[in-house]
Short mmCIF file of C-alpha atoms in Angstrom, two decimals:
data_model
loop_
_atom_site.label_atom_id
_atom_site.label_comp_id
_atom_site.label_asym_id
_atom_site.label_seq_id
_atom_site.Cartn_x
_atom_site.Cartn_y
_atom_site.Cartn_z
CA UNK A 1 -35.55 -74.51 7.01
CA UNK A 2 -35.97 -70.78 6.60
CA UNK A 3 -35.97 -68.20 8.93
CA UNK A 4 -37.74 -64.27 8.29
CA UNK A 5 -36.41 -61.92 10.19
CA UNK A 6 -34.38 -58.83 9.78
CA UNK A 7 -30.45 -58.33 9.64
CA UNK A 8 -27.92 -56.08 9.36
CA UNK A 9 -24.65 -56.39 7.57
CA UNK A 10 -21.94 -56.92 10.18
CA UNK A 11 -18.76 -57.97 7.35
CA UNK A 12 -19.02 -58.95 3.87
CA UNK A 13 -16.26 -60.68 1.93
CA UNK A 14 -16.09 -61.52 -1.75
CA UNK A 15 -16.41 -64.88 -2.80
CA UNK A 16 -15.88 -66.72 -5.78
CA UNK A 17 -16.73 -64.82 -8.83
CA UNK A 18 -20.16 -63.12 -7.83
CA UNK A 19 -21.04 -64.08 -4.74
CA UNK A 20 -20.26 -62.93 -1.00
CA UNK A 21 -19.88 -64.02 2.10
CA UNK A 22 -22.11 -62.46 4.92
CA UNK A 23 -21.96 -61.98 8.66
CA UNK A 24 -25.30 -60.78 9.54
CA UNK A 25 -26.33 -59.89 13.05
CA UNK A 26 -30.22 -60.53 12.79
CA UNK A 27 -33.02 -59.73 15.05
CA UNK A 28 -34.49 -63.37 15.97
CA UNK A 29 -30.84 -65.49 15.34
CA UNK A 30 -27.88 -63.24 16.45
CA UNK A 31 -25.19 -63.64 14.26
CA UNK A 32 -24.81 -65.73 11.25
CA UNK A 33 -22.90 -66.25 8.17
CA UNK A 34 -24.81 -66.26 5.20
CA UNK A 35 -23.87 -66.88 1.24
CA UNK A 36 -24.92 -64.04 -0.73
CA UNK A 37 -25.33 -65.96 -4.19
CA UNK A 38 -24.69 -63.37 -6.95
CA UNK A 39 -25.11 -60.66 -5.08
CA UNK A 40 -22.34 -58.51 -6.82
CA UNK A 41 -23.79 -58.69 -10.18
CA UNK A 42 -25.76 -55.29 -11.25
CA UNK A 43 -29.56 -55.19 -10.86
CA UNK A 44 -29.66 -58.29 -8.45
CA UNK A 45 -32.43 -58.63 -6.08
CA UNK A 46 -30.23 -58.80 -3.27
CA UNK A 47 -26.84 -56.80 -3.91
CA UNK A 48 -28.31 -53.99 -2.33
CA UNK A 49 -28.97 -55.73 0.89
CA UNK A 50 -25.42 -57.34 0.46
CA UNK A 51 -23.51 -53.87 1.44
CA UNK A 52 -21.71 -53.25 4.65
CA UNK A 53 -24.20 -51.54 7.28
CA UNK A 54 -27.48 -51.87 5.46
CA UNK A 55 -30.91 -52.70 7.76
CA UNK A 56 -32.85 -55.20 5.44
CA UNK A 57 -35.64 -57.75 5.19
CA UNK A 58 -34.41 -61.06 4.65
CA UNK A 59 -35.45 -64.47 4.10
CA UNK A 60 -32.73 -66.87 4.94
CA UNK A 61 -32.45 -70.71 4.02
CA UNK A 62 -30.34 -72.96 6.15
CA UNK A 63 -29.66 -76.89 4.48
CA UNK A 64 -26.71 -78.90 6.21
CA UNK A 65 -25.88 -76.09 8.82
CA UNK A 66 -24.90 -73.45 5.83
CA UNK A 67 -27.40 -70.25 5.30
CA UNK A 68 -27.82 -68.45 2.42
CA UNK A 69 -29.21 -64.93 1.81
CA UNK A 70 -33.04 -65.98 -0.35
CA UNK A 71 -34.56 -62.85 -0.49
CA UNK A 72 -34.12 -59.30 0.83
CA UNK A 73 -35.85 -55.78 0.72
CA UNK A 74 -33.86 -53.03 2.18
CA UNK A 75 -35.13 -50.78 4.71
CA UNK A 76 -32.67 -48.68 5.38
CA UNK A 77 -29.07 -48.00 3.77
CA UNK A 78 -28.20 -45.10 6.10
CA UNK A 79 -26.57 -43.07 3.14
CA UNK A 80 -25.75 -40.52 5.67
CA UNK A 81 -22.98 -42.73 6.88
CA UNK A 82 -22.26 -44.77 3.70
CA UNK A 83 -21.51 -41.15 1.81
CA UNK A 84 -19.05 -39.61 4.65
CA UNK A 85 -16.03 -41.32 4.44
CA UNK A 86 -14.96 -40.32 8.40
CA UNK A 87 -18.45 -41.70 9.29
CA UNK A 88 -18.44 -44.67 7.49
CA UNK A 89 -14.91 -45.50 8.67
CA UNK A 90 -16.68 -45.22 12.32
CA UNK A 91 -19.80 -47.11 11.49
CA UNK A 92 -17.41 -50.24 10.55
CA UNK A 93 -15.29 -49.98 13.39
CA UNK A 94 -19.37 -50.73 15.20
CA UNK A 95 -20.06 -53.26 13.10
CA UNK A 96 -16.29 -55.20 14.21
CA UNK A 97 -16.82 -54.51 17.62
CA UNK A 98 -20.22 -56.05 17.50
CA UNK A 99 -19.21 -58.86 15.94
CA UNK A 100 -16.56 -59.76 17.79
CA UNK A 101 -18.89 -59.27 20.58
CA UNK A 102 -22.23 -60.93 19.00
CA UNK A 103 -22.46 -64.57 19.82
CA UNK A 104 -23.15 -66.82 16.97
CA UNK A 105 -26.93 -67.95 16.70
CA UNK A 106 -28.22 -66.81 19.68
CA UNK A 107 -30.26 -63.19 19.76
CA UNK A 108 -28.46 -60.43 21.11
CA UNK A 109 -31.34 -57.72 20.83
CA UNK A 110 -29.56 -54.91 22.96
CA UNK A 111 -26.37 -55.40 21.32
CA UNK A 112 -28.43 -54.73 17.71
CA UNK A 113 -29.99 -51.91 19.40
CA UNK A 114 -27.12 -50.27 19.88
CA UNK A 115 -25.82 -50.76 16.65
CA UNK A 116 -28.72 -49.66 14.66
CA UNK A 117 -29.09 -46.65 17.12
CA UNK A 118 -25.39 -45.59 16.87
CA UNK A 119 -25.49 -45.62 13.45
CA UNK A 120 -28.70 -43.57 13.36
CA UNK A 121 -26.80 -40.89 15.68
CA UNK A 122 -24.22 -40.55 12.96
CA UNK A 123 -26.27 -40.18 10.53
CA UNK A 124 -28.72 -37.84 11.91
CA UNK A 125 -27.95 -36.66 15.38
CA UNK A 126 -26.14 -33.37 15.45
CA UNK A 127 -23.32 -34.99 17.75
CA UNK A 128 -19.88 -35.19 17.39
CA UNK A 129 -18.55 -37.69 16.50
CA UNK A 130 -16.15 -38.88 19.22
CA UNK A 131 -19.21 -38.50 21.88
CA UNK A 132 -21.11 -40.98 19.75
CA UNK A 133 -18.07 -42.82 19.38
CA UNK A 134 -16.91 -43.18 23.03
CA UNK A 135 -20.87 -43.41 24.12
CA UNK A 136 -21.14 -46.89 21.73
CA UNK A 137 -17.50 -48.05 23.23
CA UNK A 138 -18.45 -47.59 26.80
CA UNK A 139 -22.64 -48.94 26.50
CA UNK A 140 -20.68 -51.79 24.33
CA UNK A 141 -18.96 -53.35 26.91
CA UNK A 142 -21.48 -52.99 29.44
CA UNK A 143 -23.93 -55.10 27.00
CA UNK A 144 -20.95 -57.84 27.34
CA UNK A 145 -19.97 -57.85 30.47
CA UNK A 146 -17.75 -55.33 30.83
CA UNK A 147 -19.71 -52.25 32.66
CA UNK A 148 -17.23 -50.16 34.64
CA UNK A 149 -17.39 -49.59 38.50
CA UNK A 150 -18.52 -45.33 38.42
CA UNK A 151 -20.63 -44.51 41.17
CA UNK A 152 -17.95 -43.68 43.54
CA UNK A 153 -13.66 -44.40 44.68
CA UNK A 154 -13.11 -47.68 44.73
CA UNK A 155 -10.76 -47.33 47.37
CA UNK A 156 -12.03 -44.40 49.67
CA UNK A 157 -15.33 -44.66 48.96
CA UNK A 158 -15.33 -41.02 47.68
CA UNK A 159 -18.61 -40.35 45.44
CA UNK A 160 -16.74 -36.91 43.87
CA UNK A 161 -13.36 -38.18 43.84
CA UNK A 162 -11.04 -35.20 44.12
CA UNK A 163 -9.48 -35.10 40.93
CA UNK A 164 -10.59 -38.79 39.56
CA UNK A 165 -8.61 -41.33 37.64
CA UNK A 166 -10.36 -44.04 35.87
CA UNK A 167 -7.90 -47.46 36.14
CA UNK A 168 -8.89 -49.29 32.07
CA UNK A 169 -7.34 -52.60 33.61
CA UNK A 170 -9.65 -53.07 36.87
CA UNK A 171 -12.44 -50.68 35.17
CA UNK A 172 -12.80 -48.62 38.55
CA UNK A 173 -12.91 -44.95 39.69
CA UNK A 174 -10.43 -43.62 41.66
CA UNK A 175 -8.94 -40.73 43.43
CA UNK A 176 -5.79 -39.81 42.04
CA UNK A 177 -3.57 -40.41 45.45
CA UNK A 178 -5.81 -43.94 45.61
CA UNK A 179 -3.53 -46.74 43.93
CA UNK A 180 -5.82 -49.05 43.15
CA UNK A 181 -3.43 -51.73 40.95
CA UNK A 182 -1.14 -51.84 38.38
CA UNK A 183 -1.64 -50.30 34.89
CA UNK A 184 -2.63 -47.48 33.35
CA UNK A 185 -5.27 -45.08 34.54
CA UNK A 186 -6.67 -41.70 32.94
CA UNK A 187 -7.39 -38.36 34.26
CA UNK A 188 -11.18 -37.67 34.14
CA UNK A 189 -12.97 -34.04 34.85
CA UNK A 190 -16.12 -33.16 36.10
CA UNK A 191 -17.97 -33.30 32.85
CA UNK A 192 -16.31 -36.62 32.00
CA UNK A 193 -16.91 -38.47 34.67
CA UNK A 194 -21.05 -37.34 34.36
CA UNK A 195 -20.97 -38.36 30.80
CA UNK A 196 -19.23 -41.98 31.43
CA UNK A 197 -22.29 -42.14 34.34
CA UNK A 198 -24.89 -41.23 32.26
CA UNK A 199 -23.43 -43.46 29.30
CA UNK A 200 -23.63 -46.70 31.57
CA UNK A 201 -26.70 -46.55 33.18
CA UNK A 202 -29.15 -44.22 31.42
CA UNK A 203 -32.23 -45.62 28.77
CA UNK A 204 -31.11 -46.81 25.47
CA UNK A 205 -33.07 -43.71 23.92
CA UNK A 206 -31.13 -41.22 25.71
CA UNK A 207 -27.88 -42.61 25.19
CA UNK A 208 -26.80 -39.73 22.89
CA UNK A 209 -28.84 -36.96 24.95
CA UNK A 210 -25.44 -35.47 26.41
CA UNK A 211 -23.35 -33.15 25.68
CA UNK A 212 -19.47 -32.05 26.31
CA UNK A 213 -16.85 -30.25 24.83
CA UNK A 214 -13.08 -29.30 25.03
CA UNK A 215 -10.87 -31.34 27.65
CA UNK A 216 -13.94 -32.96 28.69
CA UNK A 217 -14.30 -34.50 24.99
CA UNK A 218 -11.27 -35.37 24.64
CA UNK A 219 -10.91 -37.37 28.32
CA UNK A 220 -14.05 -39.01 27.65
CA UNK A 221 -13.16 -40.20 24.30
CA UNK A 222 -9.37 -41.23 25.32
CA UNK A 223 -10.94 -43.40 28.69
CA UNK A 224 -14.08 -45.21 26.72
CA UNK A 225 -11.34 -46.58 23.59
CA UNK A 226 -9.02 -47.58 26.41
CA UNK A 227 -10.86 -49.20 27.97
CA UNK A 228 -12.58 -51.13 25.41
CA UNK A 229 -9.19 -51.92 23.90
CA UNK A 230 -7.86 -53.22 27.53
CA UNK A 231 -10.10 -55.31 28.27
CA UNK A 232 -10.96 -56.77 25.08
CA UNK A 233 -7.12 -57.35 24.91
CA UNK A 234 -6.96 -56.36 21.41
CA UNK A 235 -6.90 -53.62 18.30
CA UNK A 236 -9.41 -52.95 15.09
CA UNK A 237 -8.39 -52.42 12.33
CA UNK A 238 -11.37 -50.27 11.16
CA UNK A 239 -10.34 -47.92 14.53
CA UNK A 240 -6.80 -47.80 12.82
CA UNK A 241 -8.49 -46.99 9.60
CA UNK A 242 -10.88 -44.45 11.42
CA UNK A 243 -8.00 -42.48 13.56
CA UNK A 244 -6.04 -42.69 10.03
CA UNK A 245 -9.06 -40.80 7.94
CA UNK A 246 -9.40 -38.12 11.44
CA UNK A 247 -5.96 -37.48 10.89
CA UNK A 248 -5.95 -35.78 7.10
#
């Protein structure tokens, strides 16, 4: 069987001597694992389609439930990310988080979206970083399941909560004299609060259209990671990597 379709590279892992071993997240299959034979020699027709974060062209062959990586023409290596190590650090912290939250074999074409348009915003959106950063967090878990409770106090009822609190373990706004549960929750501001709002429920192409600064930023960008992390009841080790490159 073979399958046409498009793909990005999610993980790849040496194997044996030249080859690799791919997690793609394609556009008609969701995510597979593919053998990329010789694909780490120079000058073969598909190393350059074998590198982490690369949009390709790909012709895949499946025999006895195993794929491997036929053909391949890249369309686009997004060299703006690959060549900035603090960008690059963030685009693979994307690709883990998608492929944790990918599910194997079966299309996930909002999930690639995002992806693809994240890494676009890094690499050619004048954004900051941790805006683009918290806005693929927070749309993230929304795609799987996740999407937080914004529109108004989840305990008063309050649509401006006076100084709001946003609770990572229920995923709810809340006043800050509301006690909504046990856990942590995190002061939000006006600004925010409007950018985690426009985050979950705006059009994919105006994900990145807003814009924050100062405490704001910094609120935002401290509420979307906890929340992803809480829920999702784990760490990444390309966000350790990330915060680790941020910090020199």
């Amino acid at each position: 069987m073979n399958l046409t379709t498009q793909a990005i590279v999610l993980r790849a892992v040496n194997y044996k001597e030249s080859d690799k071993i791919l997690t793609l997240l394609t556009r008609d299959s969701g995510k597979l694992t593919v053998t990329a034979r010789a694909s780490r020699k120079k000058g073969g027709g598909i190393s350059a389609a074998a590198q982490l974060l690369v949009w390709s062209d790909v012709v895949l062959k499946e025999y006895r439930g195993r794929w491997t990586l036929s053909e391949a023409v890249t369309d686009r290596e997004f060299r703006g990310v690959r060549e900035d190590l603090d960008k690059m650090a963030l685009g693979s912290y994307f690709a883990e988080v998608t492929e944790l939250l990918a599910p194997e074999g079966v299309p996930a074409p909002e999930l690639l979206a995002l992806l693809l348009n994240s890494l676009y915003a890094l690499e050619s959106l004048d954004r900051p970083l941790p805006l683009v950063k918290a806005a693929f967090e927070l749309r993230a878990m929304c795609l799987a399941g996740y999407a937080p409770a914004l529109d108004r106090c989840a305990l008063c009822g309050a649509e401006q909560p006076e100084e709001p609190r946003f609770h990572l373990r229920e995923g709810v706004l809340h006043c800050r004299d509301c006690r909504v549960g046990e856990g942590i929750s995190l002061p939000l501001d006006a600004g925010s609060l409007a950018a985690m709002r426009h985050i979950v429920s705006c059009p994919s192409k105006r994900l990145f259209s807003f814009r924050l600064s100062g405490p704001g930023e910094k609120r935002l960008g401290d509420a979307a990671e906890g929340f992803l992390l809480t829920q999702l009841e784990r760490g990444f080790r390309t966000l350790d990597f990330y915060k680790q490159v941020k910090s020199h």
